[in-house]
Tab-separated table of C-alpha atoms in Angstrom:
chain	number	residue	atom	x	y	z
A	1	UNK	CA	23.352	17.440	90.789
A	2	UNK	CA	24.896	20.800	90.332
A	3	UNK	CA	23.394	23.888	91.871
A	4	UNK	CA	23.008	25.728	88.561
A	5	UNK	CA	21.071	22.780	87.047
A	6	UNK	CA	18.885	22.622	90.137
A	7	UNK	CA	18.088	26.381	89.846
A	8	UNK	CA	17.022	25.871	86.203
A	9	UNK	CA	14.793	22.943	87.242
A	10	UNK	CA	13.302	25.119	89.913
A	11	UNK	CA	12.400	27.791	87.403
A	12	UNK	CA	10.639	25.255	85.243
A	13	UNK	CA	8.825	23.767	88.311
A	14	UNK	CA	7.637	27.200	89.470
A	15	UNK	CA	6.396	28.169	85.980
A	16	UNK	CA	4.205	25.097	85.804
A	17	UNK	CA	2.889	25.084	89.387
A	18	UNK	CA	1.936	28.816	89.349
A	19	UNK	CA	-0.271	28.553	86.296
A	20	UNK	CA	-3.817	29.846	86.773
A	21	UNK	CA	-6.571	30.130	84.207
A	22	UNK	CA	-8.857	33.050	83.739
A	23	UNK	CA	-11.739	33.622	86.111
A	24	UNK	CA	-15.066	31.724	85.466
A	25	UNK	CA	-17.619	33.738	83.520
A	26	UNK	CA	-21.353	33.671	83.847
A	27	UNK	CA	-23.435	32.052	80.991
A	28	UNK	CA	-20.296	30.484	79.405
A	29	UNK	CA	-21.329	27.201	77.662
A	30	UNK	CA	-20.088	24.003	79.359
A	31	UNK	CA	-16.758	22.902	78.084
A	32	UNK	CA	-15.863	26.336	76.490
A	33	UNK	CA	-13.221	27.320	79.086
A	34	UNK	CA	-9.615	26.994	77.808
A	35	UNK	CA	-7.828	26.785	81.083
A	36	UNK	CA	-7.334	23.015	80.966
A	37	UNK	CA	-5.848	22.922	77.491
A	38	UNK	CA	-3.623	25.876	78.349
A	39	UNK	CA	-2.227	24.117	81.362
A	40	UNK	CA	-1.577	21.003	79.321
A	41	UNK	CA	0.481	23.224	77.016
A	42	UNK	CA	2.223	24.688	80.015
A	43	UNK	CA	3.215	21.253	81.228
A	44	UNK	CA	4.425	20.151	77.817
A	45	UNK	CA	6.406	23.414	77.438
A	46	UNK	CA	8.032	22.801	80.805
A	47	UNK	CA	9.027	19.176	79.874
A	48	UNK	CA	10.419	20.523	76.537
A	49	UNK	CA	12.544	23.007	78.467
A	50	UNK	CA	13.674	20.139	80.756
A	51	UNK	CA	14.834	18.105	77.713
A	52	UNK	CA	16.646	21.133	76.263
A	53	UNK	CA	18.408	21.667	79.580
A	54	UNK	CA	19.527	18.095	79.815
A	55	UNK	CA	20.895	18.478	76.275
A	56	UNK	CA	22.632	21.704	77.053
A	57	UNK	CA	24.192	20.207	80.188
A	58	UNK	CA	25.458	17.184	78.256
A	59	UNK	CA	23.440	14.850	80.509
A	60	UNK	CA	21.206	13.346	77.886
A	61	UNK	CA	20.405	13.614	74.181
A	62	UNK	CA	16.933	13.969	72.575
A	63	UNK	CA	15.873	11.388	69.993
A	64	UNK	CA	12.977	10.820	67.692
A	65	UNK	CA	10.748	7.816	68.401
A	66	UNK	CA	9.691	5.051	66.047
A	67	UNK	CA	6.818	2.757	67.128
A	68	UNK	CA	7.077	-0.885	66.136
A	69	UNK	CA	3.638	-1.957	64.884
A	70	UNK	CA	2.152	-5.245	66.055
A	71	UNK	CA	1.674	-7.945	63.479
A	72	UNK	CA	3.655	-10.778	61.702
A	73	UNK	CA	7.408	-10.704	61.262
A	74	UNK	CA	9.187	-8.821	60.033
A	75	UNK	CA	7.361	-6.089	61.900
A	76	UNK	CA	7.017	-2.609	60.464
A	77	UNK	CA	7.896	0.570	62.322
A	78	UNK	CA	6.528	4.036	61.899
A	79	UNK	CA	7.948	7.385	62.970
A	80	UNK	CA	5.792	9.024	65.629
A	81	UNK	CA	4.794	12.684	65.680
A	82	UNK	CA	6.761	15.487	67.128
A	83	UNK	CA	4.849	15.158	70.407
A	84	UNK	CA	6.729	11.924	71.194
A	85	UNK	CA	10.346	12.407	72.288
A	86	UNK	CA	12.978	10.130	73.810
A	87	UNK	CA	15.803	11.498	75.964
A	88	UNK	CA	18.730	9.146	76.479
A	89	UNK	CA	21.467	9.312	79.205
A	90	UNK	CA	24.949	9.671	77.825
A	91	UNK	CA	26.370	7.701	80.765
A	92	UNK	CA	23.904	4.815	81.376
A	93	UNK	CA	21.983	4.233	78.101
A	94	UNK	CA	18.718	4.568	80.050
A	95	UNK	CA	16.103	6.611	78.287
A	96	UNK	CA	12.695	8.199	79.046
A	97	UNK	CA	10.044	8.565	76.385
A	98	UNK	CA	7.559	11.424	76.724
A	99	UNK	CA	4.298	11.217	74.885
A	100	UNK	CA	2.363	14.434	75.393
A	101	UNK	CA	-0.005	16.097	72.954
A	102	UNK	CA	1.576	19.571	72.989
A	103	UNK	CA	5.242	18.589	73.338
A	104	UNK	CA	7.441	20.475	70.845
A	105	UNK	CA	11.230	20.715	71.081
A	106	UNK	CA	13.295	23.622	69.932
A	107	UNK	CA	15.412	21.934	67.272
A	108	UNK	CA	17.793	24.853	66.840
A	109	UNK	CA	19.035	24.702	70.398
A	110	UNK	CA	18.552	20.964	70.899
A	111	UNK	CA	18.418	18.919	67.654
A	112	UNK	CA	17.596	15.215	67.573
A	113	UNK	CA	20.575	12.852	67.693
A	114	UNK	CA	18.984	9.655	66.274
A	115	UNK	CA	15.933	7.430	66.876
A	116	UNK	CA	14.705	5.007	69.489
A	117	UNK	CA	12.175	2.234	68.577
A	118	UNK	CA	9.666	1.031	71.083
A	119	UNK	CA	6.664	-1.358	70.671
A	120	UNK	CA	3.466	0.515	69.717
A	121	UNK	CA	1.482	-0.782	72.724
A	122	UNK	CA	4.007	0.869	75.123
A	123	UNK	CA	2.788	4.236	73.883
A	124	UNK	CA	-0.821	3.347	74.334
A	125	UNK	CA	-2.854	5.963	76.403
A	126	UNK	CA	-6.415	5.112	75.413
A	127	UNK	CA	-8.024	1.957	76.623
A	128	UNK	CA	-11.263	0.312	75.499
A	129	UNK	CA	-13.516	-0.069	78.498
A	130	UNK	CA	-14.753	-3.444	77.129
A	131	UNK	CA	-11.307	-4.788	78.155
A	132	UNK	CA	-12.558	-4.949	81.726
A	133	UNK	CA	-16.344	-4.466	81.443
A	134	UNK	CA	-16.692	-7.720	79.428
A	135	UNK	CA	-14.995	-9.595	82.188
A	136	UNK	CA	-17.569	-8.367	84.767
A	137	UNK	CA	-20.850	-8.471	82.715
A	138	UNK	CA	-22.164	-11.624	84.351
A	139	UNK	CA	-21.418	-10.278	87.776
A	140	UNK	CA	-23.209	-6.950	87.229
A	141	UNK	CA	-26.181	-8.785	85.794
A	142	UNK	CA	-26.552	-10.688	89.130
A	143	UNK	CA	-26.890	-7.445	91.066
A	144	UNK	CA	-29.812	-6.298	88.945
A	145	UNK	CA	-28.174	-3.435	87.057
A	146	UNK	CA	-29.098	-4.658	83.515
A	147	UNK	CA	-32.752	-4.069	82.537
A	148	UNK	CA	-34.790	-7.072	81.268
A	149	UNK	CA	-35.062	-7.545	77.574
A	150	UNK	CA	-38.868	-7.219	77.682
A	151	UNK	CA	-38.657	-3.606	78.764
A	152	UNK	CA	-37.905	-2.649	75.152
A	153	UNK	CA	-34.981	-0.381	75.874
A	154	UNK	CA	-32.190	-0.218	73.240
A	155	UNK	CA	-29.587	-1.609	75.626
A	156	UNK	CA	-31.716	-4.077	77.582
A	157	UNK	CA	-30.970	-7.758	78.083
A	158	UNK	CA	-28.251	-9.271	75.776
A	159	UNK	CA	-27.891	-5.892	73.945
A	160	UNK	CA	-26.534	-4.292	77.140
A	161	UNK	CA	-22.872	-4.986	76.127
A	162	UNK	CA	-23.319	-2.562	73.238
A	163	UNK	CA	-23.921	0.319	75.639
A	164	UNK	CA	-20.195	0.712	76.143
A	165	UNK	CA	-18.781	-1.066	73.079
A	166	UNK	CA	-16.070	1.036	71.450
A	167	UNK	CA	-15.880	3.646	74.253
A	168	UNK	CA	-12.551	4.462	75.693
A	169	UNK	CA	-10.810	5.901	78.760
A	170	UNK	CA	-7.972	8.081	77.570
A	171	UNK	CA	-5.172	9.782	79.554
A	172	UNK	CA	-3.409	13.006	78.590
A	173	UNK	CA	-0.006	11.360	78.192
A	174	UNK	CA	2.461	8.567	78.710
A	175	UNK	CA	5.966	8.510	80.173
A	176	UNK	CA	8.130	5.403	79.631
A	177	UNK	CA	11.235	4.377	81.604
A	178	UNK	CA	13.306	2.081	79.509
A	179	UNK	CA	16.648	0.371	80.011
A	180	UNK	CA	18.044	-1.458	77.000
A	181	UNK	CA	14.982	-3.064	75.480
A	182	UNK	CA	13.210	-3.573	78.734
A	183	UNK	CA	10.299	-1.413	79.826
A	184	UNK	CA	10.794	-0.827	83.547
A	185	UNK	CA	7.810	1.382	84.189
A	186	UNK	CA	4.992	3.131	82.325
A	187	UNK	CA	3.396	6.239	83.714
A	188	UNK	CA	-0.060	7.267	82.591
A	189	UNK	CA	-0.238	11.024	82.998
A	190	UNK	CA	-3.481	13.083	83.710
A	191	UNK	CA	-3.165	16.876	83.719
A	192	UNK	CA	-5.710	18.916	85.610
A	193	UNK	CA	-5.778	22.611	86.536
A	194	UNK	CA	-7.945	24.404	88.990
A	195	UNK	CA	-8.825	28.072	89.425
A	196	UNK	CA	-10.588	30.274	91.980
A	197	UNK	CA	-12.722	33.140	90.775
A	198	UNK	CA	-13.001	34.678	94.271
A	199	UNK	CA	-9.539	33.682	95.490
A	200	UNK	CA	-11.078	31.577	98.297
A	201	UNK	CA	-12.280	28.259	96.964
A	202	UNK	CA	-11.511	26.454	93.704
A	203	UNK	CA	-14.281	26.272	91.049
A	204	UNK	CA	-14.710	24.124	88.003
A	205	UNK	CA	-15.249	20.382	87.802
A	206	UNK	CA	-12.026	18.928	86.371
A	207	UNK	CA	-11.764	16.841	89.560
A	208	UNK	CA	-14.928	14.883	88.713
A	209	UNK	CA	-13.516	13.515	85.421
A	210	UNK	CA	-10.300	12.562	87.143
A	211	UNK	CA	-12.104	10.689	89.955
A	212	UNK	CA	-13.743	8.504	87.395
A	213	UNK	CA	-10.529	7.959	85.496
A	214	UNK	CA	-8.853	7.024	88.734
A	215	UNK	CA	-11.362	4.178	89.272
A	216	UNK	CA	-10.921	3.018	85.690
A	217	UNK	CA	-7.147	2.941	86.312
A	218	UNK	CA	-7.784	0.309	88.979
A	219	UNK	CA	-8.905	-2.046	86.171
A	220	UNK	CA	-6.248	-0.868	83.725
A	221	UNK	CA	-3.446	-1.368	86.307
A	222	UNK	CA	-4.676	-4.886	86.915
A	223	UNK	CA	-4.215	-5.691	83.176
A	224	UNK	CA	-1.088	-3.689	82.470
A	225	UNK	CA	1.476	-4.304	85.320
A	226	UNK	CA	4.403	-1.922	85.774
A	227	UNK	CA	2.145	1.023	85.323
A	228	UNK	CA	1.602	4.069	87.549
A	229	UNK	CA	-1.007	6.898	87.466
A	230	UNK	CA	0.533	10.382	87.752
A	231	UNK	CA	-1.727	13.392	88.374
A	232	UNK	CA	-0.175	16.768	87.520
A	233	UNK	CA	-1.928	19.875	88.775
A	234	UNK	CA	-1.271	23.534	89.254
A	235	UNK	CA	-0.852	24.803	92.841
A	236	UNK	CA	-4.392	26.276	92.948
A	237	UNK	CA	-5.419	22.907	94.458
A	238	UNK	CA	-3.260	23.725	97.411
A	239	UNK	CA	-3.600	27.546	97.552
A	240	UNK	CA	-7.471	27.606	97.783
A	241	UNK	CA	-9.820	25.784	99.965
A	242	UNK	CA	-11.191	22.591	98.425
A	243	UNK	CA	-11.917	18.925	99.309
A	244	UNK	CA	-10.504	17.433	96.185
A	245	UNK	CA	-6.822	17.495	96.692
A	246	UNK	CA	-7.059	15.673	99.984
A	247	UNK	CA	-9.843	13.402	98.616
A	248	UNK	CA	-7.565	12.265	95.761
A	249	UNK	CA	-4.883	11.379	98.359
A	250	UNK	CA	-7.389	9.482	100.626
A	251	UNK	CA	-8.843	7.586	97.658
A	252	UNK	CA	-5.320	6.645	96.588
A	253	UNK	CA	-4.428	5.373	100.041
A	254	UNK	CA	-7.636	3.242	100.145
A	255	UNK	CA	-7.157	1.838	96.675
A	256	UNK	CA	-3.527	1.162	97.278
A	257	UNK	CA	-4.411	-0.862	100.435
A	258	UNK	CA	-7.090	-2.818	98.525
A	259	UNK	CA	-5.223	-3.435	95.251
A	260	UNK	CA	-1.549	-4.387	95.283
A	261	UNK	CA	-1.056	-3.212	91.711
A	262	UNK	CA	-2.428	0.267	92.168
A	263	UNK	CA	0.283	2.946	92.016
A	264	UNK	CA	-0.561	6.645	92.216
A	265	UNK	CA	1.322	9.886	92.734
A	266	UNK	CA	0.267	13.565	92.601
A	267	UNK	CA	2.329	16.640	91.968
A	268	UNK	CA	0.941	20.168	92.664
A	269	UNK	CA	3.566	22.525	94.182
A	270	UNK	CA	6.797	23.882	92.728
A	271	UNK	CA	8.771	21.881	95.284
A	272	UNK	CA	6.993	18.715	94.229
A	273	UNK	CA	7.682	19.385	90.513
A	274	UNK	CA	11.266	20.018	91.392
A	275	UNK	CA	11.548	16.603	93.122
A	276	UNK	CA	9.821	14.965	90.160
A	277	UNK	CA	12.293	16.391	87.727
A	278	UNK	CA	15.269	15.588	89.989
A	279	UNK	CA	14.020	12.043	90.235
A	280	UNK	CA	13.910	11.738	86.437
A	281	UNK	CA	17.438	13.091	86.145
A	282	UNK	CA	18.706	10.806	88.898
A	283	UNK	CA	17.118	7.818	87.223
A	284	UNK	CA	18.655	8.565	83.885
A	285	UNK	CA	22.056	8.764	85.528
A	286	UNK	CA	21.593	5.546	87.350
A	287	UNK	CA	21.277	7.010	90.816
A	288	UNK	CA	17.858	5.444	91.404
């Protein structure tokens, strides 16, 4: 990889990692802070810049994505929104698909060069919890979690299955690594930012939602092999005192030891983002 390319990747990495939201404000309603959504846009903007850079350096070309809908043959395909982009290597034919809510390419500097078609379920980032809860309902009944029907509660006894019916666990994005027509790996992306109002310890509770998603991913990974969970954060998690960054890592170690299919990685610093981007470029060029 050339030094100039690496310098540009470093700039993108530093921009993402150094993001920090505004300070917490008293009496602000729960859920009204915008830092999380702003950081998601920052990540998407950085990846859009990465795609444009690969295009400018003649390493890869951006392509629109069509999703092939499930059903009887001949199957129909549908063009995805602008937030789904494929980038294909000019030398290996490998391509990466990015599916991120706020991903928008600059078409003037880096126009699309065609389309790539992938099965609709490859892009799936929301999972019905009944996929794994239904399989465990008899086991959890044995440990006394489900109230008896005579208690008159709306979800007691046989009706308990309806308590979670239709509910989902959804991730912030998906990244696909494809060679030919083979899906080699699917990454489920979760994006979480932290901030510190007093510049000593992080505040907010984004970590709590991720911890729950992480446990749900244990079930999702068991059903959907060749997947990985990728947590992208800003570097506030490693600039300010907290127990969460280390906790995520310890939990991942434990889960990885217990479940062979569990795969997790976390990126927080500029150096880590740089290594992530370099890894993507190396993979596209067949170096990994």
